[in-house]
PDB file of C-alpha atoms in Angstrom:
ATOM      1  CA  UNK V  30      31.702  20.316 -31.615  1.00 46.00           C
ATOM      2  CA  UNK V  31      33.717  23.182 -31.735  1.00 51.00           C
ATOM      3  CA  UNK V  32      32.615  26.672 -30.733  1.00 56.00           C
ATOM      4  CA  UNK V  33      30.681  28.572 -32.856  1.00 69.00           C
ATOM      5  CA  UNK V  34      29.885  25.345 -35.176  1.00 87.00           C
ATOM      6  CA  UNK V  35      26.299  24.246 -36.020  1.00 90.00           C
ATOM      7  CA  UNK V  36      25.181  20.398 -36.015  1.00 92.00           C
ATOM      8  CA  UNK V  37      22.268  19.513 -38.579  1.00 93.00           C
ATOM      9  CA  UNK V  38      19.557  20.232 -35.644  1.00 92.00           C
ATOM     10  CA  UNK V  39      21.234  23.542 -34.817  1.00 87.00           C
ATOM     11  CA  UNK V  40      21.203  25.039 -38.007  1.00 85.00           C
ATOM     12  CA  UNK V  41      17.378  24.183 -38.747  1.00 82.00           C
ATOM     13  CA  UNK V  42      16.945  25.503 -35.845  1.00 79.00           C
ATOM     14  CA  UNK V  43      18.904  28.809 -36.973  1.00 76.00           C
ATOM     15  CA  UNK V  44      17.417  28.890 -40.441  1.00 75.00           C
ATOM     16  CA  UNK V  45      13.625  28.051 -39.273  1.00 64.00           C
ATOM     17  CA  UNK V  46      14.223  25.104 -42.024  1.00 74.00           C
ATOM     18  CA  UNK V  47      12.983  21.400 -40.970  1.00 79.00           C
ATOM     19  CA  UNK V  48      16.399  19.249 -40.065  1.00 87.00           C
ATOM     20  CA  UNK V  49      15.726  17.319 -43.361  1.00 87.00           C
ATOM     21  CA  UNK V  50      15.817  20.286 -45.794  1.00 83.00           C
ATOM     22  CA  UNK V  51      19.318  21.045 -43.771  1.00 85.00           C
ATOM     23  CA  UNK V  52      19.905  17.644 -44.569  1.00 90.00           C
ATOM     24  CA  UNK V  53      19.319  17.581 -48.323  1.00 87.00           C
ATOM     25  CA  UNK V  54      20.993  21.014 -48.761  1.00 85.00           C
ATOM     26  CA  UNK V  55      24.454  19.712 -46.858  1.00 89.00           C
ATOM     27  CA  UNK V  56      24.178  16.305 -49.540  1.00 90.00           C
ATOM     28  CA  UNK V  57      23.942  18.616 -52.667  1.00 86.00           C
ATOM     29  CA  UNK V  58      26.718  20.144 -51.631  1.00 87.00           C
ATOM     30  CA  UNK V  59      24.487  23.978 -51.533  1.00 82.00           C
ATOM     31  CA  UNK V  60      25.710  24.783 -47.968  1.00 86.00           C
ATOM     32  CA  UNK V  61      29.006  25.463 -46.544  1.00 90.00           C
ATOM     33  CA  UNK V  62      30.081  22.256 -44.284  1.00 91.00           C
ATOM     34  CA  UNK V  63      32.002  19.201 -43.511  1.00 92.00           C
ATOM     35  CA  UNK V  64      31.593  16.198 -42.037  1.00 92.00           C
ATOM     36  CA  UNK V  65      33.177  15.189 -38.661  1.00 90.00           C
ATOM     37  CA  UNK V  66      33.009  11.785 -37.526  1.00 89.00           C
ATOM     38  CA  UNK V  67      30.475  11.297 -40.391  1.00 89.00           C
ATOM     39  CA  UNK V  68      28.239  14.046 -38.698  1.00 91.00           C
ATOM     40  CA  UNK V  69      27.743  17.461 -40.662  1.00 94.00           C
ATOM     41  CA  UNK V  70      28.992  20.446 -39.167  1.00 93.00           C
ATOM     42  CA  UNK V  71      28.914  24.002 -39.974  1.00 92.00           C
ATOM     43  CA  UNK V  72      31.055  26.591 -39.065  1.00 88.00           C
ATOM     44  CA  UNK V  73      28.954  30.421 -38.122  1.00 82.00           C
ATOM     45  CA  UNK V  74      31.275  32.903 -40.046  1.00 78.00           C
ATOM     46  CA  UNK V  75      30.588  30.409 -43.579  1.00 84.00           C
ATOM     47  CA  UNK V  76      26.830  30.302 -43.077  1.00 83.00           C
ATOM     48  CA  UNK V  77      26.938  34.146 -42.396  1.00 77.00           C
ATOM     49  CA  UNK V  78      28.842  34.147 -45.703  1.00 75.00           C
ATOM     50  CA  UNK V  79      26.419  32.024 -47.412  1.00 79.00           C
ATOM     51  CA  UNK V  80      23.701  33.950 -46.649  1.00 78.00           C
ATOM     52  CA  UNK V  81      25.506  37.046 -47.763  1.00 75.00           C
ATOM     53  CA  UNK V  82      25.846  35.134 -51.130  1.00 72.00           C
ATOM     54  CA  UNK V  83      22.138  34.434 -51.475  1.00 69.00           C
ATOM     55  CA  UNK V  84      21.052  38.131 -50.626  1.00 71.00           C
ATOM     56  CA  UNK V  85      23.025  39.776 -53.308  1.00 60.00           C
ATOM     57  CA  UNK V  86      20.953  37.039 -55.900  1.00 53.00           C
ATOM     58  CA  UNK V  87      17.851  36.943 -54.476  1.00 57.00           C
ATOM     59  CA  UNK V  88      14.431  38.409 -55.880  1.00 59.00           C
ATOM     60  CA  UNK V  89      11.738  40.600 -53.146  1.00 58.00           C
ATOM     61  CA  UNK V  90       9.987  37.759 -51.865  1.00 58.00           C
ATOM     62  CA  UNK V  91      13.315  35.575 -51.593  1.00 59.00           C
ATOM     63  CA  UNK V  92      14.761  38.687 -49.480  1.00 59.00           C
ATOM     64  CA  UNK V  93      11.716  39.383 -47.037  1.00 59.00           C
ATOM     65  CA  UNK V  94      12.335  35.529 -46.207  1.00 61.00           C
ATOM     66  CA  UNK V  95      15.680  36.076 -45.566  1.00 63.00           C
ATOM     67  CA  UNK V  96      14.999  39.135 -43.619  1.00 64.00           C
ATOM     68  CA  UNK V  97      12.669  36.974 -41.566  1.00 66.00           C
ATOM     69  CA  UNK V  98      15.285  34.436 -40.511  1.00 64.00           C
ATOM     70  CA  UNK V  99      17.043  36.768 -39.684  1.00 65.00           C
ATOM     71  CA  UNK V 100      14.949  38.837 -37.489  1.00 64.00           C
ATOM     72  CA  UNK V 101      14.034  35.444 -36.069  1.00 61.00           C
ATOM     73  CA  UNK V 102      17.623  34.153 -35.298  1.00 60.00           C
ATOM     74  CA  UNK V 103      18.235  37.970 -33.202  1.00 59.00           C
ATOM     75  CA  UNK V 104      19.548  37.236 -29.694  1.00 54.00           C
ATOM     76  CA  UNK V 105      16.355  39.344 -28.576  1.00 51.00           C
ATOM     77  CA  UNK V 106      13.147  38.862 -30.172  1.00 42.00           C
ATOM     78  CA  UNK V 107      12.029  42.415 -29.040  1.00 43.00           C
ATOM     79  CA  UNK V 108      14.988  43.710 -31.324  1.00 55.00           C
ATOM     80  CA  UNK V 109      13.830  46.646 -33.744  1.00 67.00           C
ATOM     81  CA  UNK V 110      13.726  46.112 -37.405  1.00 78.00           C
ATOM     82  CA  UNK V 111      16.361  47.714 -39.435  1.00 87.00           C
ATOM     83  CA  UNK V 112      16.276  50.860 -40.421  1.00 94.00           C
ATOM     84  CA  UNK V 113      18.463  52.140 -43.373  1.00 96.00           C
ATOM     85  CA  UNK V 114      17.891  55.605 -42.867  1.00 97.00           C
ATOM     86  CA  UNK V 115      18.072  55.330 -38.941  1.00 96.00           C
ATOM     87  CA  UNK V 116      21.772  53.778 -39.425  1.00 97.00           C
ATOM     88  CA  UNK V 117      22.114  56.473 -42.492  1.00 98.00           C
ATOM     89  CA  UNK V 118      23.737  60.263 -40.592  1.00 97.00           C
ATOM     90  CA  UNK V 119      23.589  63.005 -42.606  1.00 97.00           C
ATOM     91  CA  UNK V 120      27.751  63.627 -42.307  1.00 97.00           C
ATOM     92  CA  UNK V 121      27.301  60.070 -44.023  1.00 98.00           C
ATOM     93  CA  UNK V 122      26.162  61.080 -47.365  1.00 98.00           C
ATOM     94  CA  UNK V 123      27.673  62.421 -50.084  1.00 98.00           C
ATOM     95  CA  UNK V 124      25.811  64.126 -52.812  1.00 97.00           C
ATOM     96  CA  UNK V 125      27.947  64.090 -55.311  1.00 96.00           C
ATOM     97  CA  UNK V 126      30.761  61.766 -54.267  1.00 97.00           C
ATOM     98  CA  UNK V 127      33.824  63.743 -56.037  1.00 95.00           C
ATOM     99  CA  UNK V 128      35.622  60.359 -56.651  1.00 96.00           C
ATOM    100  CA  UNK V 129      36.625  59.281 -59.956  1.00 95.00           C
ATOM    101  CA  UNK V 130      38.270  56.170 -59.351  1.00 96.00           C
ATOM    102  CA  UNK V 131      37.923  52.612 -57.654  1.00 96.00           C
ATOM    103  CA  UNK V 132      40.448  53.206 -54.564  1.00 97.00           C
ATOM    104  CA  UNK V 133      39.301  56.987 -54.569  1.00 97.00           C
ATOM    105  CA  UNK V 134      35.916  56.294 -54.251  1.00 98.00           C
ATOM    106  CA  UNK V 135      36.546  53.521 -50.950  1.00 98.00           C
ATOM    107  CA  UNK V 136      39.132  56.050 -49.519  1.00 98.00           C
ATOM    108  CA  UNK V 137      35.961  58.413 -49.825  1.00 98.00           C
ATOM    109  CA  UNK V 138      33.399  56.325 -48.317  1.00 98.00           C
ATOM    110  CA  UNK V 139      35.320  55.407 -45.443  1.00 98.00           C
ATOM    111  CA  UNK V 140      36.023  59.040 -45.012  1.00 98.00           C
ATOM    112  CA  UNK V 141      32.510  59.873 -44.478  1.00 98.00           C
ATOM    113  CA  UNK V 142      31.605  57.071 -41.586  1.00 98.00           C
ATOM    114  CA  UNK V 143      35.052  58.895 -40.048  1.00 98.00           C
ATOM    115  CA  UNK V 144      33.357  61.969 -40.022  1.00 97.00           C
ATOM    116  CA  UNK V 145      30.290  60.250 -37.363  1.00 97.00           C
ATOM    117  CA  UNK V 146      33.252  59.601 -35.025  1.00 97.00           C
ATOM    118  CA  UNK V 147      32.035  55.897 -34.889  1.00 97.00           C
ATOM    119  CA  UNK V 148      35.131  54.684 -37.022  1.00 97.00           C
ATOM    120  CA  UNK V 149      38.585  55.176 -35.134  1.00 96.00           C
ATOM    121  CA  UNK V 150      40.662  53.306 -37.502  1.00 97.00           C
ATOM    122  CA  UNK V 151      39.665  54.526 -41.108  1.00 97.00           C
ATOM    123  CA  UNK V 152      42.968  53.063 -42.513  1.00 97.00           C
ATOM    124  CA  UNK V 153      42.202  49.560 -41.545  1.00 97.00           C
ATOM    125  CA  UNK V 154      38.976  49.791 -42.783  1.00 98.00           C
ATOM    126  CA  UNK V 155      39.804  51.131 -46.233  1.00 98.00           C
ATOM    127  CA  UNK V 156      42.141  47.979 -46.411  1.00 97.00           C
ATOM    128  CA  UNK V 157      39.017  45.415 -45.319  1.00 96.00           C
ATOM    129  CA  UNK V 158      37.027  46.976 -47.853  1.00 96.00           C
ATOM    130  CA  UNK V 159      39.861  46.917 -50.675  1.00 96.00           C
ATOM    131  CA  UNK V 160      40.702  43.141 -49.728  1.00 93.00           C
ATOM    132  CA  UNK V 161      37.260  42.314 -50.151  1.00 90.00           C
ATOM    133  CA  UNK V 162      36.892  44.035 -52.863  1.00 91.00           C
ATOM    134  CA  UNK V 163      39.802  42.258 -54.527  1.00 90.00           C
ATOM    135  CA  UNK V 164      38.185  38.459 -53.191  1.00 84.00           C
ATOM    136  CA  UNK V 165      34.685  39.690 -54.906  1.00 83.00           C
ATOM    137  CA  UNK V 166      33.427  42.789 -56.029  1.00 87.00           C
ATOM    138  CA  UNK V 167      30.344  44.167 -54.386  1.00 89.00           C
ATOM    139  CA  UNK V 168      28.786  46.390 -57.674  1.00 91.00           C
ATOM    140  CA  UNK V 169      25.274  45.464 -58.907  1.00 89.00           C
ATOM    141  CA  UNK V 170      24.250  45.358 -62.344  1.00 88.00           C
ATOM    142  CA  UNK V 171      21.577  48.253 -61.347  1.00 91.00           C
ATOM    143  CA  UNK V 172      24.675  50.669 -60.746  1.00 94.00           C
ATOM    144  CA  UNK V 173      25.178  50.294 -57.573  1.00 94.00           C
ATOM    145  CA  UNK V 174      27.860  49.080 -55.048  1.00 94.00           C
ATOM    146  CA  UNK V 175      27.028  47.724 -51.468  1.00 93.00           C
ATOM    147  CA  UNK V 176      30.921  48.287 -50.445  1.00 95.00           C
ATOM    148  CA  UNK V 177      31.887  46.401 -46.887  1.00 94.00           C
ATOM    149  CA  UNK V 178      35.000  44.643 -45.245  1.00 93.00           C
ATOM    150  CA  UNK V 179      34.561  40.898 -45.289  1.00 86.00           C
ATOM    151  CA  UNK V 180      33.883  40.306 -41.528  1.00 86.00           C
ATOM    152  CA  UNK V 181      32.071  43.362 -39.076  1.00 89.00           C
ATOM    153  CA  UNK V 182      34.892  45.192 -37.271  1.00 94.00           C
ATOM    154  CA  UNK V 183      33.645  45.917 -33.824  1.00 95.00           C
ATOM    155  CA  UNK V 184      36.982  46.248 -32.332  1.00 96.00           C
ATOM    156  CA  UNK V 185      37.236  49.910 -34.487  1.00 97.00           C
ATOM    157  CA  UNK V 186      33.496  50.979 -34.336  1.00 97.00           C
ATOM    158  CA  UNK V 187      31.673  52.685 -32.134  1.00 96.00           C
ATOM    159  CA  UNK V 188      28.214  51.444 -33.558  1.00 95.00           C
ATOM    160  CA  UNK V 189      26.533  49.981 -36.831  1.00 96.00           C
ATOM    161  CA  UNK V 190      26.529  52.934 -38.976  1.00 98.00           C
ATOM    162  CA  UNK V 191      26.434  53.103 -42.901  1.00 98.00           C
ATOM    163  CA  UNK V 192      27.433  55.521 -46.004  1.00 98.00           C
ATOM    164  CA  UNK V 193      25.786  56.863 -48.985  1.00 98.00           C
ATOM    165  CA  UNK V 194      28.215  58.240 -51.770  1.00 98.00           C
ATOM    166  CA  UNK V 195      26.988  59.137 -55.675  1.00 98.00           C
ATOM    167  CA  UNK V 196      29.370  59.869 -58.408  1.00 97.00           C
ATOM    168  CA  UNK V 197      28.514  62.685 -60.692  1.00 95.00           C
ATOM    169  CA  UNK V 198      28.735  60.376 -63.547  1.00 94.00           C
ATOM    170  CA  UNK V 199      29.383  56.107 -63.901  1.00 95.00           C
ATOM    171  CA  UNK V 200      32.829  54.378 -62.910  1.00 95.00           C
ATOM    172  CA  UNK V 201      34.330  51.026 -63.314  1.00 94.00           C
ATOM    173  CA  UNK V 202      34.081  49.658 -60.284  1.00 93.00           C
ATOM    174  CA  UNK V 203      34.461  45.413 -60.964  1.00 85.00           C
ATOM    175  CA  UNK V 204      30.921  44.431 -61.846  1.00 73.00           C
ATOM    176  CA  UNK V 205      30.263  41.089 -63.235  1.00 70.00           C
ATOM    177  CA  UNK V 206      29.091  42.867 -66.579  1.00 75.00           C
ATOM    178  CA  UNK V 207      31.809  45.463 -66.876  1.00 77.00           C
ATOM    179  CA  UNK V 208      28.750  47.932 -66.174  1.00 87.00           C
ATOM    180  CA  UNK V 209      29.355  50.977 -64.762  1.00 95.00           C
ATOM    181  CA  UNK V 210      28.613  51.815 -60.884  1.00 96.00           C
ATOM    182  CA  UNK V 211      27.676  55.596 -59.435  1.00 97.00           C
ATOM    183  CA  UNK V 212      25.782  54.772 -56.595  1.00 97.00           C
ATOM    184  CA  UNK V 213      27.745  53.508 -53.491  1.00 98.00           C
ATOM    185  CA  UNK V 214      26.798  52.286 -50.033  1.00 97.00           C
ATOM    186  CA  UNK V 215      29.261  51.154 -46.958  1.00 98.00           C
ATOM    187  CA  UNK V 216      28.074  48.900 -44.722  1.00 97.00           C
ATOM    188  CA  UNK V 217      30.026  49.245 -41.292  1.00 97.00           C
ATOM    189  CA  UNK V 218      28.461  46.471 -39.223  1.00 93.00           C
ATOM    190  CA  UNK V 219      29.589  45.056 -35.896  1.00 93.00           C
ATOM    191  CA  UNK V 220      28.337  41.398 -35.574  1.00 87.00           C
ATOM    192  CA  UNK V 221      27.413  38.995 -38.686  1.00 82.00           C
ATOM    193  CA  UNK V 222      23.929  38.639 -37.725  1.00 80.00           C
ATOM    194  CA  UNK V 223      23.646  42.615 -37.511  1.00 85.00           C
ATOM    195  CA  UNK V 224      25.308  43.073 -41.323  1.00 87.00           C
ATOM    196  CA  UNK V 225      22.926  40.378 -42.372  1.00 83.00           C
ATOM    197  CA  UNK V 226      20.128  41.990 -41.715  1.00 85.00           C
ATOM    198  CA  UNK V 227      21.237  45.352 -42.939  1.00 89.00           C
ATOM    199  CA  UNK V 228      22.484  43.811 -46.238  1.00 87.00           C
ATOM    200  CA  UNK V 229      19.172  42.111 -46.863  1.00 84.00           C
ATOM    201  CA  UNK V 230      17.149  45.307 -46.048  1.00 89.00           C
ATOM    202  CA  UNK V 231      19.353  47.579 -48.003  1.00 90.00           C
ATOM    203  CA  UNK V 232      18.302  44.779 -50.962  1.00 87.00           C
ATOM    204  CA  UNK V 233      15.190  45.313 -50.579  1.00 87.00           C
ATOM    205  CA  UNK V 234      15.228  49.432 -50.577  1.00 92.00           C
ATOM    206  CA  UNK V 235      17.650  49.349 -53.830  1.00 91.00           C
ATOM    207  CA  UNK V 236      15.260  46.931 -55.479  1.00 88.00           C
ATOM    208  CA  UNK V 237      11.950  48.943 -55.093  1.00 92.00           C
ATOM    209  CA  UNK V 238      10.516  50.446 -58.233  1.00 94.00           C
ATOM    210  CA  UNK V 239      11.351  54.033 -59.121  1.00 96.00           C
ATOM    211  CA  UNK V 240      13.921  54.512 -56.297  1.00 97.00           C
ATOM    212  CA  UNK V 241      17.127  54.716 -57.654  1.00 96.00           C
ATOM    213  CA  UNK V 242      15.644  56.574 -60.857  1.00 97.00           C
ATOM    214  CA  UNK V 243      14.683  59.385 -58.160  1.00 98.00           C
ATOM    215  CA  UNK V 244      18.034  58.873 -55.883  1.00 98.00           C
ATOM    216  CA  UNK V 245      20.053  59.482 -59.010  1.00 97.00           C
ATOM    217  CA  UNK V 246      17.723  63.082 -59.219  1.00 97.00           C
ATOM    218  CA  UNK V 247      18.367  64.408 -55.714  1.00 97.00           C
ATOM    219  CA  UNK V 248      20.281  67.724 -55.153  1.00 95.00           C
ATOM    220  CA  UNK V 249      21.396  67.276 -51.487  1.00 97.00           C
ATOM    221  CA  UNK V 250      22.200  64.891 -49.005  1.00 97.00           C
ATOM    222  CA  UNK V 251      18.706  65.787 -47.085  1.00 97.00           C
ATOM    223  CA  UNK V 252      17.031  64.764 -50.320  1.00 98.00           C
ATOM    224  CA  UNK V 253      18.761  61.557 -50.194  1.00 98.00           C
ATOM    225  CA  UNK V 254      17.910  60.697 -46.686  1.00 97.00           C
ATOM    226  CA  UNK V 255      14.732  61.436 -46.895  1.00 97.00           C
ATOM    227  CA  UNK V 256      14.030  59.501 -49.844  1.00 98.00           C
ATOM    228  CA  UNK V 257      15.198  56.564 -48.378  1.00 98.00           C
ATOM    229  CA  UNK V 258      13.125  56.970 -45.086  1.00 97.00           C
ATOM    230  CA  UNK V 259      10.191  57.752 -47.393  1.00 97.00           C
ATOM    231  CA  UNK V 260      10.562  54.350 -49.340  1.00 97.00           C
ATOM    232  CA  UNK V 261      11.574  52.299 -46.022  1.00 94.00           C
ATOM    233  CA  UNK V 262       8.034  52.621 -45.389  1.00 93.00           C
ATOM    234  CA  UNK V 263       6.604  51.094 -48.562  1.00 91.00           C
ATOM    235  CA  UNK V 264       8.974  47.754 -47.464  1.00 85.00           C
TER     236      UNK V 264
END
């Protein structure tokens, strides 16, 4: 089995799933694998990718699940639970974002993790994001985009770190609906697991009642951070 793949027991395993739920999932054709010598297999980086699909669908109590494999599959089960705002500087917010376009506002975005010093190579990540962007856009019907390069870059961070930009008024910015997007996040993760678990908690902040009504209303990146730190704790 090659490195990096999952067999039928490792993957349960992974998920917290029984081996025949795997199983039945694999048959249907709902998860990402192939068979090798008539064995399933399953490659990391596509289950990473899968479960990146199912967070940006899934409702609150389908997310806290994920969230939990997650937390569960962490190399060390004393790791701390995610924390938005912790992973949210205040050189990483921009209220207002003065972009007006697509490209301006990911130029934009990327400029502000530059500004932590924990991005040395803001070009290359403006071009993950764009490429991504390009394979499948990240905006939400709710307005907002959870921007990120297809696969974490650790080789040009210095740390997980994330962005908060909001447009004076709505772009177009690729959603499935043509709906327009004035709320932006970037998501600078460096391992899968790690961007998982950020992506399914940032989910679960954007999808609590009220917030984004009262993130749209703050004056100041302050505000904004402490917002979100004030709703983390209702998760």
């Amino acid at each position: 089995m090659a490195e990096g793949d999952f067999d039928i027991d490792g993957l349960a395993a992974y998920l917290h799933i029984a081996p025949q739920q795997v199983m039945r999932l694999a048959d249907r054709g709902k998860l990402p694998g192939r068979k090798v010598a008539g064995q399933w297999r399953f490659h990391r980086a596509d289950i990473h990718h899968w479960l990146e699909t199912r967070i940006g669908v899934s409702c609150e109590e389908e997310l806290l699940e994920v969230e939990g494999v997650l937390q569960r599959a962490a190399p060390s089960a004393a790791e701390e639970e995610v924390s938005i705002a912790a992973l949210l500087p205040m050189e990483a917010i921009a209220i207002p974002l003065a972009a007006r376009t697509k490209p301006s506002v990911i130029r934009d975005m990327v400029d502000l993790v530059t500004a932590t010093g924990l991005l040395w190579d803001p070009e290359k990540m403006a071009e993950a994001v764009r490429c991504r962007e390009e394979l499948h856009p990240t905006a939400l019907d709710n307005g907002v985009a959870l921007l990120h390069p297809r696969r974490p870059m650790a080789s040009i961070l210095g740390g997980a770190v994330l962005a908060l930009g909001r447009t004076p008024t709505g772009i177009p910015f690729g959603g499935s609906r043509g709906l327009l997007t004035d709320v932006y996040f970037l998501i600078c993760s460096v391992d899968d697991a790690g961007h998982l678990r950020v992506l399914a908690r940032l989910s679960r902040l954007i999808g609590v009642s009220g917030f984004l009504d009262r993130l749209r209303d703050v004056d100041s990146a302050a505000s904004a951070r402490a917002l979100i730190a004030e709703t983390e704790q209702t998760l």
